[in-house]
Short mmCIF file of C-alpha atoms in Angstrom, two decimals:
data_model
loop_
_atom_site.label_atom_id
_atom_site.label_comp_id
_atom_site.label_asym_id
_atom_site.label_seq_id
_atom_site.Cartn_x
_atom_site.Cartn_y
_atom_site.Cartn_z
CA MET A 1 281.26 -3.83 70.83
CA ASN A 2 284.50 -3.23 72.81
CA ILE A 3 284.86 -3.98 76.53
CA TYR A 4 284.51 -0.32 77.53
CA ARG A 5 281.26 0.13 75.61
CA LEU A 6 279.91 -3.18 76.88
CA THR A 7 280.71 -2.25 80.50
CA LYS A 8 279.14 1.18 80.01
CA SER A 9 276.02 -0.38 78.49
CA LEU A 10 275.66 -2.85 81.35
CA ALA A 11 276.10 -0.03 83.85
CA ALA A 12 273.43 2.00 82.08
CA LEU A 13 271.12 -1.01 82.05
CA ALA A 14 271.66 -1.55 85.78
CA ALA A 15 271.00 2.11 86.49
CA SER A 16 267.87 1.95 84.36
CA THR A 17 266.65 -1.10 86.28
CA ILE A 18 267.24 0.65 89.61
CA LEU A 19 265.41 3.75 88.40
CA THR A 20 262.53 1.65 87.09
CA GLY A 21 262.20 -0.04 90.49
CA ALA A 22 262.37 3.33 92.23
CA ALA A 23 259.77 4.75 89.89
CA LEU A 24 257.51 1.77 90.53
CA ALA A 25 257.76 2.44 94.24
CA GLN A 26 257.12 6.18 93.93
CA ASP A 27 254.46 6.48 91.25
CA GLY A 28 251.54 6.59 93.68
CA PRO A 29 248.89 3.93 94.10
CA ILE A 30 248.23 1.07 91.73
CA LYS A 31 244.62 1.60 90.68
CA ILE A 32 242.38 -1.42 90.32
CA GLY A 33 238.93 -1.00 88.80
CA VAL A 34 236.24 -3.32 90.17
CA LEU A 35 233.07 -3.68 88.10
CA GLU A 36 230.78 -6.19 89.80
CA ASP A 37 227.05 -6.64 90.40
CA GLN A 38 226.34 -5.52 93.95
CA SER A 39 222.65 -5.22 93.12
CA GLY A 40 220.35 -6.73 90.51
CA ASP A 41 219.67 -10.32 89.47
CA PHE A 42 223.19 -11.64 90.10
CA ALA A 43 224.05 -9.82 93.33
CA ALA A 44 223.65 -12.86 95.59
CA ALA A 45 226.61 -14.50 93.84
CA THR A 46 228.75 -11.45 93.17
CA THR A 47 228.80 -9.09 96.15
CA VAL A 48 231.13 -11.58 97.80
CA LYS A 49 233.57 -11.10 94.90
CA VAL A 50 233.95 -7.44 95.84
CA HIS A 51 234.53 -8.41 99.46
CA ALA A 52 237.21 -10.90 98.42
CA ILE A 53 238.98 -8.19 96.43
CA GLU A 54 238.75 -5.84 99.41
CA LEU A 55 240.17 -8.54 101.69
CA ALA A 56 243.09 -9.18 99.35
CA ALA A 57 243.72 -5.44 98.92
CA LYS A 58 243.87 -4.96 102.69
CA GLU A 59 246.30 -7.84 103.08
CA ILE A 60 248.47 -6.55 100.25
CA ASN A 61 248.49 -3.00 101.61
CA ASP A 62 249.18 -4.18 105.16
CA ALA A 63 252.21 -6.06 103.79
CA GLY A 64 253.58 -3.00 101.98
CA GLY A 65 251.56 -2.90 98.79
CA ILE A 66 252.63 -4.03 95.34
CA ALA A 67 256.35 -3.28 94.91
CA GLY A 68 255.97 -0.63 97.58
CA ARG A 69 252.91 1.00 96.02
CA PRO A 70 249.56 0.90 97.78
CA VAL A 71 246.54 -0.63 96.08
CA GLU A 72 243.60 1.70 95.44
CA LEU A 73 240.27 0.11 94.54
CA ILE A 74 237.84 2.02 92.32
CA ILE A 75 234.54 0.15 92.65
CA TYR A 76 231.36 0.54 90.63
CA ASP A 77 228.08 -1.34 91.05
CA THR A 78 227.14 -2.61 87.59
CA GLN A 79 223.66 -3.62 88.82
CA SER A 80 223.51 -6.76 86.61
CA ASP A 81 223.17 -4.44 83.61
CA ASN A 82 225.43 -4.95 80.58
CA ARG A 83 225.09 -1.31 79.53
CA ARG A 84 226.56 -0.27 82.85
CA TYR A 85 229.50 -2.59 82.26
CA GLN A 86 230.21 -0.74 79.04
CA GLU A 87 229.73 2.67 80.63
CA PHE A 88 231.89 1.94 83.66
CA MET A 89 234.58 0.13 81.66
CA ARG A 90 235.07 3.26 79.57
CA ARG A 91 235.10 5.34 82.74
CA VAL A 92 237.71 3.30 84.60
CA LEU A 93 240.00 3.05 81.57
CA GLN A 94 239.63 6.62 80.27
CA ALA A 95 238.82 8.81 83.27
CA ASP A 96 240.04 6.84 86.27
CA LYS A 97 243.06 5.50 84.36
CA VAL A 98 243.21 2.25 86.27
CA ASP A 99 246.06 -0.19 85.79
CA VAL A 100 243.83 -3.28 85.69
CA VAL A 101 240.12 -4.12 85.91
CA PHE A 102 238.40 -6.98 87.73
CA ALA A 103 235.04 -7.28 86.02
CA GLY A 104 231.97 -9.30 85.32
CA PHE A 105 229.76 -12.16 86.40
CA SER A 106 227.77 -13.28 83.37
CA SER A 107 229.40 -14.11 80.07
CA ALA A 108 227.08 -11.59 78.48
CA SER A 109 228.61 -8.87 80.65
CA ARG A 110 232.13 -10.01 79.75
CA GLU A 111 231.37 -9.94 76.04
CA ALA A 112 229.76 -6.51 76.45
CA TYR A 113 232.90 -4.97 77.92
CA ARG A 114 235.64 -7.02 76.25
CA PRO A 115 235.71 -4.96 73.01
CA ILE A 116 236.21 -1.82 75.12
CA VAL A 117 239.13 -3.38 76.97
CA ASN A 118 240.66 -4.28 73.62
CA GLN A 119 240.00 -0.82 72.19
CA PHE A 120 242.03 0.81 74.96
CA ASP A 121 244.52 -2.08 75.32
CA GLY A 122 243.47 -2.56 78.92
CA LEU A 123 243.97 -5.60 81.10
CA ALA A 124 240.97 -7.32 82.67
CA PHE A 125 240.60 -10.27 85.02
CA TYR A 126 237.43 -12.33 84.60
CA ASN A 127 237.07 -14.26 87.85
CA ASN A 128 234.15 -16.53 87.02
CA GLN A 129 233.68 -20.07 85.90
CA TYR A 130 232.29 -19.86 82.38
CA GLU A 131 231.68 -21.65 79.09
CA GLY A 132 235.30 -21.30 77.99
CA GLY A 133 236.89 -20.38 74.69
CA VAL A 134 238.09 -16.77 75.11
CA CYS A 135 241.52 -16.38 73.50
CA ASP A 136 242.40 -12.74 74.17
CA SER A 137 245.69 -11.37 75.55
CA ASN A 138 243.82 -8.53 77.28
CA MET A 139 241.91 -11.07 79.41
CA ILE A 140 243.09 -13.25 82.30
CA VAL A 141 240.54 -15.84 83.43
CA THR A 142 240.80 -17.36 86.90
CA GLY A 143 237.52 -19.33 86.89
CA ALA A 144 237.00 -22.94 85.89
CA VAL A 145 236.19 -23.95 82.30
CA PRO A 146 234.34 -26.86 80.60
CA GLU A 147 237.29 -29.24 80.27
CA GLN A 148 237.68 -28.91 84.04
CA GLN A 149 233.99 -29.10 84.95
CA PHE A 150 232.00 -30.95 82.26
CA SER A 151 234.69 -33.41 81.17
CA THR A 152 234.70 -34.66 84.76
CA LEU A 153 231.05 -34.22 85.75
CA ILE A 154 229.13 -35.62 82.78
CA PRO A 155 230.95 -38.98 82.48
CA TRP A 156 230.72 -39.42 86.26
CA MET A 157 226.96 -38.77 86.23
CA MET A 158 226.37 -41.05 83.22
CA GLU A 159 228.25 -43.90 84.86
CA LYS A 160 226.34 -43.50 88.13
CA TYR A 161 222.82 -42.70 86.90
CA GLY A 162 222.51 -43.59 83.22
CA PRO A 163 223.06 -42.30 79.65
CA ASN A 164 219.90 -40.22 79.09
CA VAL A 165 220.45 -36.50 79.70
CA TYR A 166 218.09 -33.50 79.76
CA THR A 167 219.65 -30.01 79.81
CA ILE A 168 217.97 -26.79 80.90
CA ALA A 169 220.14 -23.72 80.43
CA ALA A 170 220.00 -19.93 80.58
CA ASP A 171 219.34 -18.56 77.11
CA TYR A 172 222.47 -16.53 76.44
CA ASN A 173 226.04 -17.30 75.47
CA PHE A 174 226.94 -19.03 78.74
CA GLY A 175 224.01 -21.43 78.63
CA GLN A 176 224.13 -22.04 74.90
CA ILE A 177 227.86 -22.81 74.70
CA SER A 178 227.84 -24.79 77.95
CA ALA A 179 224.98 -26.89 76.58
CA GLU A 180 227.06 -27.49 73.45
CA TRP A 181 229.84 -28.88 75.64
CA VAL A 182 227.38 -31.13 77.45
CA ARG A 183 225.92 -32.33 74.15
CA GLN A 184 229.36 -33.18 72.77
CA ILE A 185 230.51 -35.05 75.88
CA VAL A 186 227.25 -37.03 76.12
CA ASP A 187 227.71 -38.07 72.49
CA GLU A 188 231.35 -39.01 73.04
CA GLN A 189 230.32 -41.13 76.03
CA GLY A 190 227.64 -42.96 74.03
CA GLY A 191 224.72 -41.28 75.75
CA THR A 192 221.54 -39.63 74.47
CA MET A 193 220.24 -36.10 74.81
CA VAL A 194 216.56 -36.68 75.54
CA GLY A 195 215.81 -32.98 75.89
CA GLU A 196 217.32 -29.52 75.83
CA GLU A 197 215.68 -26.21 76.72
CA PHE A 198 216.99 -22.65 76.84
CA ILE A 199 215.28 -20.42 79.38
CA PRO A 200 215.33 -16.61 79.01
CA LEU A 201 216.89 -14.73 81.91
CA GLY A 202 214.20 -13.43 84.24
CA VAL A 203 211.89 -16.43 83.80
CA SER A 204 210.74 -17.79 87.15
CA GLN A 205 207.91 -20.16 86.20
CA PHE A 206 208.91 -23.67 85.12
CA SER A 207 205.72 -25.73 85.06
CA GLN A 208 205.98 -26.61 81.35
CA THR A 209 209.68 -27.41 81.60
CA ILE A 210 209.00 -29.67 84.58
CA GLN A 211 206.26 -31.50 82.64
CA ASN A 212 208.63 -31.95 79.71
CA ILE A 213 211.31 -33.44 81.95
CA GLN A 214 208.82 -35.78 83.62
CA ALA A 215 207.59 -36.95 80.21
CA SER A 216 211.13 -37.68 79.03
CA GLU A 217 213.24 -40.73 79.84
CA ALA A 218 215.98 -38.63 81.46
CA ASP A 219 218.29 -40.28 83.96
CA PHE A 220 219.47 -36.90 85.22
CA VAL A 221 219.05 -33.20 84.48
CA VAL A 222 221.89 -30.80 83.71
CA THR A 223 220.89 -27.44 85.16
CA LEU A 224 222.70 -24.40 83.82
CA LEU A 225 220.36 -21.80 85.28
CA VAL A 226 221.59 -18.35 86.26
CA GLY A 227 220.29 -15.57 88.50
CA ALA A 228 217.69 -15.17 91.21
CA ALA A 229 214.66 -15.66 88.97
CA GLN A 230 215.77 -18.90 87.33
CA ALA A 231 216.74 -20.36 90.69
CA SER A 232 213.00 -20.71 91.32
CA TYR A 233 213.19 -23.93 89.30
CA TYR A 234 214.58 -25.98 92.19
CA GLU A 235 211.75 -25.57 94.68
CA GLN A 236 209.18 -25.94 91.89
CA ALA A 237 210.80 -29.17 90.68
CA SER A 238 210.94 -30.48 94.24
CA SER A 239 207.26 -29.67 94.80
CA ALA A 240 206.40 -31.49 91.57
CA ASP A 241 208.43 -34.49 92.75
CA VAL A 242 210.65 -34.62 89.67
CA GLY A 243 213.00 -36.82 91.70
CA LEU A 244 215.91 -36.81 89.24
CA PRO A 245 219.54 -36.16 90.14
CA MET A 246 220.89 -32.84 88.88
CA ALA A 247 224.31 -31.89 87.53
CA SER A 248 225.65 -28.36 87.24
CA SER A 249 228.77 -26.28 86.71
CA VAL A 250 227.25 -23.15 88.26
CA ASN A 251 224.68 -23.86 90.95
CA VAL A 252 225.75 -24.13 94.60
CA GLY A 253 229.28 -23.05 93.69
CA GLN A 254 228.00 -19.59 92.79
CA GLY A 255 224.54 -18.97 94.19
CA TYR A 256 224.64 -21.26 97.27
CA GLU A 257 221.12 -22.47 96.54
CA HIS A 258 221.58 -25.23 99.12
CA LYS A 259 221.69 -22.50 101.76
CA ARG A 260 218.96 -20.30 100.31
CA PHE A 261 216.26 -22.89 99.63
CA THR A 262 214.36 -25.29 101.84
CA PRO A 263 215.54 -28.91 101.93
CA PRO A 264 215.24 -31.23 100.09
CA SER A 265 214.85 -29.06 96.95
CA LEU A 266 218.56 -29.39 96.07
CA LYS A 267 218.83 -33.06 97.03
CA ASP A 268 221.21 -34.96 94.75
CA MET A 269 222.54 -31.88 93.03
CA PHE A 270 226.09 -32.63 91.87
CA VAL A 271 228.34 -29.69 91.11
CA THR A 272 231.92 -29.49 89.85
CA THR A 273 233.48 -26.47 91.50
CA ASN A 274 237.00 -25.21 92.11
CA TYR A 275 235.98 -23.87 95.54
CA ILE A 276 233.12 -23.65 98.01
CA GLU A 277 233.32 -22.84 101.69
CA GLU A 278 232.58 -26.42 102.81
CA ILE A 279 235.93 -27.66 101.48
CA ASP A 280 237.72 -29.14 104.48
CA THR A 281 241.38 -28.27 103.95
CA PRO A 282 243.77 -26.12 106.00
CA GLU A 283 243.97 -23.60 103.14
CA SER A 284 240.19 -23.28 102.91
CA LYS A 285 239.75 -23.01 106.68
CA ALA A 286 242.36 -20.25 106.89
CA PHE A 287 240.65 -18.37 104.05
CA ILE A 288 237.23 -18.68 105.69
CA GLU A 289 238.59 -17.50 109.04
CA LYS A 290 240.13 -14.29 107.72
CA PHE A 291 237.16 -13.65 105.40
CA ARG A 292 234.69 -13.90 108.28
CA ALA A 293 236.91 -11.72 110.45
CA MET A 294 236.59 -8.89 107.94
CA PHE A 295 233.05 -9.64 106.74
CA PRO A 296 231.24 -11.44 109.59
CA ASP A 297 227.83 -11.14 107.92
CA GLU A 298 228.87 -12.72 104.60
CA PRO A 299 226.13 -15.27 103.79
CA TYR A 300 228.38 -17.60 101.77
CA ILE A 301 231.93 -17.68 100.40
CA ASN A 302 231.70 -19.07 96.87
CA GLN A 303 234.08 -20.08 94.09
CA GLU A 304 234.02 -16.59 92.59
CA ALA A 305 235.21 -15.14 95.89
CA ALA A 306 238.16 -17.53 95.88
CA ASN A 307 238.88 -16.75 92.23
CA SER A 308 238.84 -12.99 92.89
CA TYR A 309 241.13 -13.34 95.90
CA ILE A 310 243.52 -15.46 93.83
CA ALA A 311 243.40 -12.91 91.00
CA MET A 312 244.52 -10.08 93.26
CA ASN A 313 247.52 -12.07 94.42
CA LEU A 314 248.36 -13.15 90.88
CA TYR A 315 248.30 -9.54 89.74
CA LYS A 316 250.63 -8.57 92.57
CA GLN A 317 253.05 -11.30 91.50
CA LEU A 318 252.85 -10.27 87.83
CA VAL A 319 253.57 -6.60 88.50
CA GLU A 320 256.42 -7.28 90.89
CA ARG A 321 258.05 -9.74 88.51
CA ALA A 322 257.56 -7.41 85.54
CA GLY A 323 258.81 -4.39 87.48
CA THR A 324 255.97 -2.37 85.95
CA THR A 325 252.22 -2.30 85.39
CA GLU A 326 252.76 -2.11 81.62
CA HIS A 327 250.75 -4.82 79.91
CA ASP A 328 253.40 -6.03 77.47
CA ALA A 329 255.80 -6.66 80.35
CA ILE A 330 253.10 -8.48 82.31
CA ARG A 331 252.31 -10.66 79.31
CA SER A 332 256.00 -11.50 79.02
CA VAL A 333 255.93 -12.75 82.61
CA ILE A 334 252.84 -14.87 81.88
CA ALA A 335 254.62 -16.35 78.86
CA GLU A 336 257.31 -17.74 81.16
CA GLY A 337 254.74 -20.32 82.27
CA ASP A 338 255.48 -20.38 86.00
CA VAL A 339 252.93 -17.93 87.43
CA CYS A 340 251.31 -19.85 90.31
CA PHE A 341 249.70 -19.14 93.68
CA ASP A 342 248.89 -21.23 96.74
CA GLY A 343 245.36 -20.13 97.55
CA PRO A 344 242.11 -21.25 99.20
CA SER A 345 241.73 -24.23 96.87
CA GLY A 346 245.40 -25.20 96.79
CA ASN A 347 248.01 -24.48 94.14
CA VAL A 348 246.81 -22.92 90.89
CA CYS A 349 248.86 -21.90 87.84
CA LEU A 350 248.28 -19.64 84.85
CA ASP A 351 248.49 -21.28 81.42
CA PRO A 352 250.56 -19.00 79.14
CA LYS A 353 248.80 -20.07 75.93
CA SER A 354 245.26 -19.24 77.01
CA GLN A 355 245.80 -17.12 80.16
CA HIS A 356 243.36 -19.40 81.98
CA MET A 357 243.92 -21.10 85.33
CA SER A 358 244.57 -24.68 86.41
CA HIS A 359 242.26 -25.96 89.16
CA THR A 360 241.61 -28.84 91.46
CA ILE A 361 237.95 -29.69 90.87
CA PHE A 362 235.74 -30.84 93.73
CA LEU A 363 232.58 -32.82 93.04
CA ALA A 364 230.11 -31.42 95.58
CA GLN A 365 226.95 -33.40 96.32
CA VAL A 366 224.00 -31.81 98.11
CA THR A 367 222.42 -34.26 100.54
CA GLU A 368 218.74 -34.49 101.53
CA ASP A 369 219.27 -32.06 104.42
CA HIS A 370 221.35 -29.75 102.17
CA ALA A 371 224.71 -30.63 103.67
CA ILE A 372 227.64 -30.97 101.27
CA GLU A 373 229.61 -34.14 100.63
CA PHE A 374 232.51 -34.66 98.22
CA PRO A 375 232.28 -38.04 96.45
CA THR A 376 235.46 -37.39 94.48
CA VAL A 377 238.13 -34.80 93.69
CA TRP A 378 240.08 -34.32 90.46
CA GLU A 379 243.51 -32.89 91.18
CA ASN A 380 245.13 -30.05 89.28
CA ILE A 381 243.38 -30.05 85.90
CA ALA A 382 244.99 -27.72 83.37
CA PRO A 383 242.81 -25.55 81.09
CA TYR A 384 243.98 -27.58 78.13
CA TRP A 385 241.29 -27.21 75.46
CA LEU A 386 242.14 -23.78 74.05
CA GLY A 387 245.85 -24.53 73.79
CA GLU A 388 245.24 -27.89 72.14
CA ALA A 389 242.70 -26.32 69.77
CA GLY A 390 245.20 -23.71 68.55
CA CYS A 391 245.04 -20.69 70.87
CA ASP A 392 248.55 -19.54 71.76
CA LEU A 393 248.72 -16.00 73.12
CA THR A 394 252.49 -16.20 73.30
CA GLN A 395 252.48 -16.23 69.49
CA ASN A 396 249.40 -14.29 68.35
CA ASP A 397 246.28 -12.62 69.69
CA PRO A 398 243.00 -13.25 67.85
CA SER A 399 240.91 -11.61 70.63
CA ALA A 400 238.19 -14.14 69.86
CA GLN A 401 235.93 -16.64 71.59
CA TYR A 402 235.86 -20.21 70.30
CA THR A 403 233.53 -23.16 70.87
CA PRO A 404 233.77 -26.90 70.19
CA SER A 405 231.89 -26.40 66.91
CA SER A 406 233.88 -23.25 66.04
CA PRO A 407 237.49 -23.83 67.16
CA PRO A 408 240.48 -21.66 66.27
CA PRO A 409 241.37 -21.80 62.58
CA ALA A 410 244.04 -24.31 61.63
CA ASN A 411 247.52 -22.82 61.25
#
């Protein structure tokens, strides 16, 4: 190419870049679909996610929007019903033509809508802690995963209380795969699974489970219970004087059971969480203050609220760096490996291989009077398992979910 043609090409490229930026600023609002359970079995943990998104949207719009474009939220109440997730996901992608979707509490809801996101090549943020393993370029996950929660929690509990472990878990993909992680870590640490039960969603009576735990030689119980009905376990176990420490990746951090139930039913519950409102840092205090200013009646600000707030700010950064809402350009920005945000729980960064988030993990202990203490903190744990197991979304996209017993195929 001669100098004239090179100069002309560079000028055309510069003009194109300017026009792209102008178009980004003039194309109307950036539409964000929000599919969350504001009623139904999971609403206690998820309504706050919507409020966090609304808070972030207000802040973004007050500061000039995303690359000069205002944010418009299109919100549907999925009512803790997976069929509604499918219905509304089709609606926001086909009819509402949103640029991105923030969706889902349970892993069952995520797996119900994920094929639809892939069908329409959408982009969805899943802002929950979960059982891990999703390797899908159409998904960005801001919640904590097992190598951040169980790989810290289970060895700590075994060292403090003993090697014999009893797991009770919700009987769907979250509980089953999470229990698999627990089982594997207990085995690696030389411990023994003395019991394991999977409880159907909606069950609220636990007398037989409590008898089984009492008859076992468990040193502590791993509770992976989900929803309003299953939360009945805690007061029933306390009334039956089970008296065993509990370990969880979900309770307290999501459903704030220590606030909802009478002490001492949550006594000696230990939870690994990337955020809860009791965290005593300047970043957390500032987040709580502005959250309460906008939503003064919010009962509790949980880890999913923090994750959703972080996700909004990450999306803003991705679009502004990409210069467009187009997904391929956004994925190219993620692949650069330096997408980070200083949020309520400190600095977090997006892993380009898995599109999952690094987290500082706080070990929260519920005391006898249901206050929260933090025996230890694990700083800045990367979501390493998927990448080490073979997921690399910068190279290929299997759009699959993997588990410890079913990892990515060897290259």
